[in-house]
PDB file of C-alpha atoms and ligand atoms in Angstrom:
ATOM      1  CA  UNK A   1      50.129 148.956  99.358  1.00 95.00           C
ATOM      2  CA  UNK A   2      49.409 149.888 102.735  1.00 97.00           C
ATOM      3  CA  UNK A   3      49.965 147.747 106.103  1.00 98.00           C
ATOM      4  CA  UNK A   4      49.145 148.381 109.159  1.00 98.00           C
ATOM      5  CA  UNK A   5      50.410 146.733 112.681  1.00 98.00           C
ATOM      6  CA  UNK A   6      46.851 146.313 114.618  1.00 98.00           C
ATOM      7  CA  UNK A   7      47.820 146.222 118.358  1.00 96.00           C
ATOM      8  CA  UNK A   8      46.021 146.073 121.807  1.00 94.00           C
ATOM      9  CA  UNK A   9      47.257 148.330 124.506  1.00 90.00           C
ATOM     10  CA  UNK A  10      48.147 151.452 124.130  1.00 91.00           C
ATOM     11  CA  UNK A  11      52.055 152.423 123.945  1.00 91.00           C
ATOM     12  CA  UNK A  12      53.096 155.135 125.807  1.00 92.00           C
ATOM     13  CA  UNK A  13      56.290 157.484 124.862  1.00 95.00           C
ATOM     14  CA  UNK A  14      58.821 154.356 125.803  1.00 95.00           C
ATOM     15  CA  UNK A  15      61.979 152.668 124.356  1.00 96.00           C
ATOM     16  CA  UNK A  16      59.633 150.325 122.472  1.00 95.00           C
ATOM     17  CA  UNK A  17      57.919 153.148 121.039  1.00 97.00           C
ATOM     18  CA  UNK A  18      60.762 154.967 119.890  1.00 97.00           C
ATOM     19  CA  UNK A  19      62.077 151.920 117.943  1.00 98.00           C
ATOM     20  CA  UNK A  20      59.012 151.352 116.462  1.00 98.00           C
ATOM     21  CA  UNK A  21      58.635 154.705 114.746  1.00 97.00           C
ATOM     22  CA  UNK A  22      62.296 154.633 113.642  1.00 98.00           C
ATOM     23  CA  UNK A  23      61.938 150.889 111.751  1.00 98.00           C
ATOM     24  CA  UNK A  24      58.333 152.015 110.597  1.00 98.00           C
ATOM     25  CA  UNK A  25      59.464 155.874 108.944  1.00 97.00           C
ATOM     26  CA  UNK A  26      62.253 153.893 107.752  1.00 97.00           C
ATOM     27  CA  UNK A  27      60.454 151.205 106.153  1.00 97.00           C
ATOM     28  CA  UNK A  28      58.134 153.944 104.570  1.00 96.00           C
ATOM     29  CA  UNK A  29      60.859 156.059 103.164  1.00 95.00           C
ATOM     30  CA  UNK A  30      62.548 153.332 101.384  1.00 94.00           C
ATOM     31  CA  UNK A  31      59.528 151.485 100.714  1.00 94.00           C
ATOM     32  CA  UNK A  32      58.016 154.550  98.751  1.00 93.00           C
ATOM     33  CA  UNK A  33      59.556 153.704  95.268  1.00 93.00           C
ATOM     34  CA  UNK A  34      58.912 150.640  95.684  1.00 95.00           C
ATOM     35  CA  UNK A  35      55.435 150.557  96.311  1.00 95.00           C
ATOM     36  CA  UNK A  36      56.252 148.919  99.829  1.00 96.00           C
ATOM     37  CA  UNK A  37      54.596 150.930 102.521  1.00 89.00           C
ATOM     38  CA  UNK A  38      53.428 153.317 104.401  1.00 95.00           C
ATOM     39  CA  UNK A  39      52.936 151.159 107.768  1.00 97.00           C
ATOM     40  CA  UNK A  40      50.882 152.431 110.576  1.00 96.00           C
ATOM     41  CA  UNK A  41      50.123 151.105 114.021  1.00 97.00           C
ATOM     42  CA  UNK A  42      46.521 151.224 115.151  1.00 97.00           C
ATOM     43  CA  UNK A  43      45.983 150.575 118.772  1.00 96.00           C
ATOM     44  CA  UNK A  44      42.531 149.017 119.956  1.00 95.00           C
ATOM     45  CA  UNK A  45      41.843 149.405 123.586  1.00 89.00           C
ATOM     46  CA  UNK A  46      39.329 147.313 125.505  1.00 80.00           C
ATOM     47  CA  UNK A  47      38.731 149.590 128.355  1.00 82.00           C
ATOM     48  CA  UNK A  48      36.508 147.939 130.094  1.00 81.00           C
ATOM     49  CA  UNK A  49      38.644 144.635 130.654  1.00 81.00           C
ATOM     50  CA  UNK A  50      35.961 142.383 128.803  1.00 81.00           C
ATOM     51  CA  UNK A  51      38.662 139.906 127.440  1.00 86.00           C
ATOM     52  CA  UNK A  52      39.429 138.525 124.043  1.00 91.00           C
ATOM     53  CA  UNK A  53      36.651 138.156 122.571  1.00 92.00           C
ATOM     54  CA  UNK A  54      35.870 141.663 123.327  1.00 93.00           C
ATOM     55  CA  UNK A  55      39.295 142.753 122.086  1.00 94.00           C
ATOM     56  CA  UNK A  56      38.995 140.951 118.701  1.00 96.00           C
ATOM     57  CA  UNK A  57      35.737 142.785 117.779  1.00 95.00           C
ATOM     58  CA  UNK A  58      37.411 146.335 118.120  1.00 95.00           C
ATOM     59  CA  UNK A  59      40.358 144.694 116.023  1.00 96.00           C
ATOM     60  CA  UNK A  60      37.990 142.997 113.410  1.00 96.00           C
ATOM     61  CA  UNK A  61      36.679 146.619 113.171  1.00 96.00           C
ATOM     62  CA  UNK A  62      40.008 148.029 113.317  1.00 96.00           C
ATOM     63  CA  UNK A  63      41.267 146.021 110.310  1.00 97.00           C
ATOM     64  CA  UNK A  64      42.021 147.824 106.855  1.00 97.00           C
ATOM     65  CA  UNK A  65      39.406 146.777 104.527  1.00 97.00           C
ATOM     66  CA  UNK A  66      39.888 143.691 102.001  1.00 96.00           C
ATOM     67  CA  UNK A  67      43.246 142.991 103.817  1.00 98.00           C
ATOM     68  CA  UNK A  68      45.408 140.212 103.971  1.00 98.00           C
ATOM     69  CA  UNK A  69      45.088 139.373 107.535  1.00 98.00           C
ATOM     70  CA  UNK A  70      47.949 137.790 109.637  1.00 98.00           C
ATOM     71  CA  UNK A  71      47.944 136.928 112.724  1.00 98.00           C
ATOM     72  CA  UNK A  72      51.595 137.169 114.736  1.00 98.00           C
ATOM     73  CA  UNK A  73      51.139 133.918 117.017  1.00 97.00           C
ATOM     74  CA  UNK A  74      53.536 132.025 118.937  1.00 97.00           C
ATOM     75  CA  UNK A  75      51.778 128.803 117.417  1.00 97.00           C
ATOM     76  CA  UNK A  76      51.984 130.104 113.590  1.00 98.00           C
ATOM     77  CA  UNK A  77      54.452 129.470 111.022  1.00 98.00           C
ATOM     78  CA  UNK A  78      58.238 129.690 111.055  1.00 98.00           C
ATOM     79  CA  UNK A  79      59.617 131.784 108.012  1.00 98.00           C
ATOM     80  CA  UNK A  80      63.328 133.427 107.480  1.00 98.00           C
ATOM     81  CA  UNK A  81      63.394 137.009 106.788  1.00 98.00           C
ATOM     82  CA  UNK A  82      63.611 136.151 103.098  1.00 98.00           C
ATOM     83  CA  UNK A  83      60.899 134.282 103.029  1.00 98.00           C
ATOM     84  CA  UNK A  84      58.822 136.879 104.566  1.00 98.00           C
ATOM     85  CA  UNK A  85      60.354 139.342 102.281  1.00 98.00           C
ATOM     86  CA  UNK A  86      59.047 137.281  99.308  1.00 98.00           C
ATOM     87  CA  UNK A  87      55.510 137.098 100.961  1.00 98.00           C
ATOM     88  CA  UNK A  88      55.540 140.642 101.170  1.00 98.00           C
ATOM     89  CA  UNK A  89      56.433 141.366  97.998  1.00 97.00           C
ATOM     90  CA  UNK A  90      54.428 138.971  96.328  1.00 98.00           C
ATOM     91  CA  UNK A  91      51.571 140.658  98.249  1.00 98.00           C
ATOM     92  CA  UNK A  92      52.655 144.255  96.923  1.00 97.00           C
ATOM     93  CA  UNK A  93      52.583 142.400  93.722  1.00 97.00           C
ATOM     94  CA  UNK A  94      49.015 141.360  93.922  1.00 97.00           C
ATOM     95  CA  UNK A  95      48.153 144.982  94.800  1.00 97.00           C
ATOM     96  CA  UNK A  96      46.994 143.955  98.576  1.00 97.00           C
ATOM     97  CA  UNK A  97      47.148 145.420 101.674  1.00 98.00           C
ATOM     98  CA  UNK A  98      48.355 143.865 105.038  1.00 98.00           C
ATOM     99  CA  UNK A  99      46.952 144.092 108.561  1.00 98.00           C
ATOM    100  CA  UNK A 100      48.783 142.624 111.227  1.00 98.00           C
ATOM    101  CA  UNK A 101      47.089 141.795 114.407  1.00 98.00           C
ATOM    102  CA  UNK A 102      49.341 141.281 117.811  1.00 97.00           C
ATOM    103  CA  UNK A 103      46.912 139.883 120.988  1.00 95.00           C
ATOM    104  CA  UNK A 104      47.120 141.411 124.253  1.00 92.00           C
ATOM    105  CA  UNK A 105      48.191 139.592 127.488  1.00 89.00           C
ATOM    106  CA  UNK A 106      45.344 136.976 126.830  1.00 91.00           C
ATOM    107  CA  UNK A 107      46.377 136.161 122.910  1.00 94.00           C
ATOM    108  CA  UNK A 108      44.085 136.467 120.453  1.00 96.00           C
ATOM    109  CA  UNK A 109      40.546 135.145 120.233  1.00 96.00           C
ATOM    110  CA  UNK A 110      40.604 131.528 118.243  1.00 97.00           C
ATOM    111  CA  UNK A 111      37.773 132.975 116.080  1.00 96.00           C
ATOM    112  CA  UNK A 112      40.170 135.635 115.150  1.00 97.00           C
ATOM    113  CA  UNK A 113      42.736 133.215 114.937  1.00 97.00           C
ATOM    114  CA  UNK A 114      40.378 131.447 112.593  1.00 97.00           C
ATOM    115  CA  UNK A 115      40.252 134.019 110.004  1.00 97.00           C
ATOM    116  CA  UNK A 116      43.607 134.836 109.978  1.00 98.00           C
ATOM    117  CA  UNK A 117      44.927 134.211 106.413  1.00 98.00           C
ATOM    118  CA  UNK A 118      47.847 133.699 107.571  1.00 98.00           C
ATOM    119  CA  UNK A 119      50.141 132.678 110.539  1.00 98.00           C
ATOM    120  CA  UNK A 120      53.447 134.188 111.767  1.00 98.00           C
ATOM    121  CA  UNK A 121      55.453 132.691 114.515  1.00 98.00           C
ATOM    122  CA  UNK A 122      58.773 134.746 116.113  1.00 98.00           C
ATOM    123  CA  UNK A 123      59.428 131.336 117.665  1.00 98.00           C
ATOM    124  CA  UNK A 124      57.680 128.957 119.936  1.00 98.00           C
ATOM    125  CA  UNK A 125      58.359 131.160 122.989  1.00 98.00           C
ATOM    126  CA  UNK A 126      56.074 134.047 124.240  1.00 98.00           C
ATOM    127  CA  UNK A 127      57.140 137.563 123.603  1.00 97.00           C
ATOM    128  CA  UNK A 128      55.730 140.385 125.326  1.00 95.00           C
ATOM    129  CA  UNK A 129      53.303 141.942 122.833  1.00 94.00           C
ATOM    130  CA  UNK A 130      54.972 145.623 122.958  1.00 95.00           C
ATOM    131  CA  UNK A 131      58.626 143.701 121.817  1.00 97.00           C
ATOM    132  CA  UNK A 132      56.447 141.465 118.985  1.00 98.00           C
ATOM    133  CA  UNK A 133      55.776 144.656 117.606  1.00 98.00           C
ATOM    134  CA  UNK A 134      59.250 145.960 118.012  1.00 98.00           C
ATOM    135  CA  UNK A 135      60.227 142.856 115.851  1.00 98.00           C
ATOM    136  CA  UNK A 136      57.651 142.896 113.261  1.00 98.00           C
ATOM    137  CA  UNK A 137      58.560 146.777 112.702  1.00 98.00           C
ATOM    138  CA  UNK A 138      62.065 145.825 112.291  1.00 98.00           C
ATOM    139  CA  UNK A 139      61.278 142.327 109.808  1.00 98.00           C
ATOM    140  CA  UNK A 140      59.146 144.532 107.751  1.00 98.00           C
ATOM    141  CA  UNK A 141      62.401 147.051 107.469  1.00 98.00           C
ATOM    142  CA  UNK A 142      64.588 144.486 106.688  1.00 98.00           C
ATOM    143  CA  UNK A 143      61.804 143.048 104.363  1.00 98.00           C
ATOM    144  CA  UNK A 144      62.259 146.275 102.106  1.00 97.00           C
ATOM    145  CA  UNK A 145      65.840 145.923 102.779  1.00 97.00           C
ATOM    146  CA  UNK A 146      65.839 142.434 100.924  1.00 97.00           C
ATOM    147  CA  UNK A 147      63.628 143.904  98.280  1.00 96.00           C
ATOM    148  CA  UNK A 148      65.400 146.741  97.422  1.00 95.00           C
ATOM    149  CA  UNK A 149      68.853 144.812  97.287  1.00 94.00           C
ATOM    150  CA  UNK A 150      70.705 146.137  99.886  1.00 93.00           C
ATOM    151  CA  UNK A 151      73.525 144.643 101.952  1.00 91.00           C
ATOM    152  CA  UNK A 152      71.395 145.835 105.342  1.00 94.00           C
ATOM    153  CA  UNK A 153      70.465 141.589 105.516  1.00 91.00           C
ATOM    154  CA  UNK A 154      73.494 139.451 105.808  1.00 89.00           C
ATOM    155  CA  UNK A 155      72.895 135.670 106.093  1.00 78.00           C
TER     156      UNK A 155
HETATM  157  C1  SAM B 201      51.874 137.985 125.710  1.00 96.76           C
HETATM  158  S1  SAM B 201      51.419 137.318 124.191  1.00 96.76           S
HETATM  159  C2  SAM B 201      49.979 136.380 124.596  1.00 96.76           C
HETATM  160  C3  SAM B 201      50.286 134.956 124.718  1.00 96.76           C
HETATM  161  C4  SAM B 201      49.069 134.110 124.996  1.00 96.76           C
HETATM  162  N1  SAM B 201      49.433 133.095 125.935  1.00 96.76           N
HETATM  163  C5  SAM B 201      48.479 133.406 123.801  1.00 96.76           C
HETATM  164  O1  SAM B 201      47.899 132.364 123.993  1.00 96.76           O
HETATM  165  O2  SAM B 201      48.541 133.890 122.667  1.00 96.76           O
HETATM  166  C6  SAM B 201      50.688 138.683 123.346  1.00 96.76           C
HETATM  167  C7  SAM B 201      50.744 138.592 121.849  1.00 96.76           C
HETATM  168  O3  SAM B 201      52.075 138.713 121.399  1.00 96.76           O
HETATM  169  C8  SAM B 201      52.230 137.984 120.180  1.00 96.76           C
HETATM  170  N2  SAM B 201      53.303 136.998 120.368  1.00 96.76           N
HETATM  171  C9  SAM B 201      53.881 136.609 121.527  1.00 96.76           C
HETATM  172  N3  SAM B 201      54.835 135.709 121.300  1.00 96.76           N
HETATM  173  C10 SAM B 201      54.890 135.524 119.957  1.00 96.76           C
HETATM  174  C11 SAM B 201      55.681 134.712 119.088  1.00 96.76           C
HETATM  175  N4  SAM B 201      56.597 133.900 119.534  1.00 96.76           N
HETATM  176  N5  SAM B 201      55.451 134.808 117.765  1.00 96.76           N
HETATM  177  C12 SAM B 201      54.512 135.633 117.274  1.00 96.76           C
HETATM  178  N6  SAM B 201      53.733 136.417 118.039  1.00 96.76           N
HETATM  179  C13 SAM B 201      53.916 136.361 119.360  1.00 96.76           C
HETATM  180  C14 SAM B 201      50.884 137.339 119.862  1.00 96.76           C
HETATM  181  O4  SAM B 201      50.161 138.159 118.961  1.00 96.76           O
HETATM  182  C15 SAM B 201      50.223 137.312 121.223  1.00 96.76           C
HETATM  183  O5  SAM B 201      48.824 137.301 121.115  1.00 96.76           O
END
């Protein structure tokens, strides 16, 4: 099962950045006997500042082929990391891959939004997008965590 975290902007060598690759190597190590995993980020770029629209066509290209698509939107559905553990796992079960799509500054294009599968909401307040994916590489990390049994998720 692979999953990847599709992003606009590029993220240079920051704080953000290092957390990322720690939850993400993380998630793929102990992920691997489960079938959980690899993640990957893959950053779209709209260099020419054409806007949303614009951005979602380099992500709709960008997205891993026959995914399950979810969009992470401030507007989208509230889950506990359990329940997003069990999503996960159910689709690692049904042999399918994830993409994840985070918007840029603008959000992400309601046709996008539109096709989306699914829904997740970190709450109904904005988060910069380079935290969002902070947090989604840490849920998915605590995802396997819940999967594999440890005591890393306390309620
Ligand atoms: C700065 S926000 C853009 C907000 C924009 N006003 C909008 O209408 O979507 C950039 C991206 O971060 C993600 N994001 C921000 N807050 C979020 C939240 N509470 N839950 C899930 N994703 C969030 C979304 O993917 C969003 O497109």
């Amino acid at each position: 099962m692979k999953l990847a975290i599709c992003a606009v902007g590029r993220l240079r060598k920051s704080p953000e950045l290092a957390l990322i690759e720690d939850y993400l190597e993380r998630f793929g190590k102990a992920g691997r006997a489960m079938g959980l995993g690899p993640a990957s980020v893959i950053e779209v770029e709209d260099k020419k500042n054409l806007g949303m629209e614009a951005e979602a066509a380099l992500i709709e290209r960008a997205v891993l082929p026959g995914s399950v698509l979810v969009t992470l939107d401030e507007r989208g559905d509230l889950v506990s990391s359990p329940e997003f553990a069990a999503r996960l796992g159910g689709w690692r079960d049904a042999a399918r891959d994830v993409t994840f799509v985070i918007g840029g500054a603008d959000g992400i294009a309601p046709g996008l939004r539109a096709k989306a599968d699914w829904s997740l909401s970190f709450g109904r307040m904005v988060w910069p997008h380079m935290l969002v994916r902070v947090m989604l590489a840490e849920q998915l990390y605590r995802a396997g965590q819940i999967l594999a049994g440890t005591p890393y998720h306390r309620v």
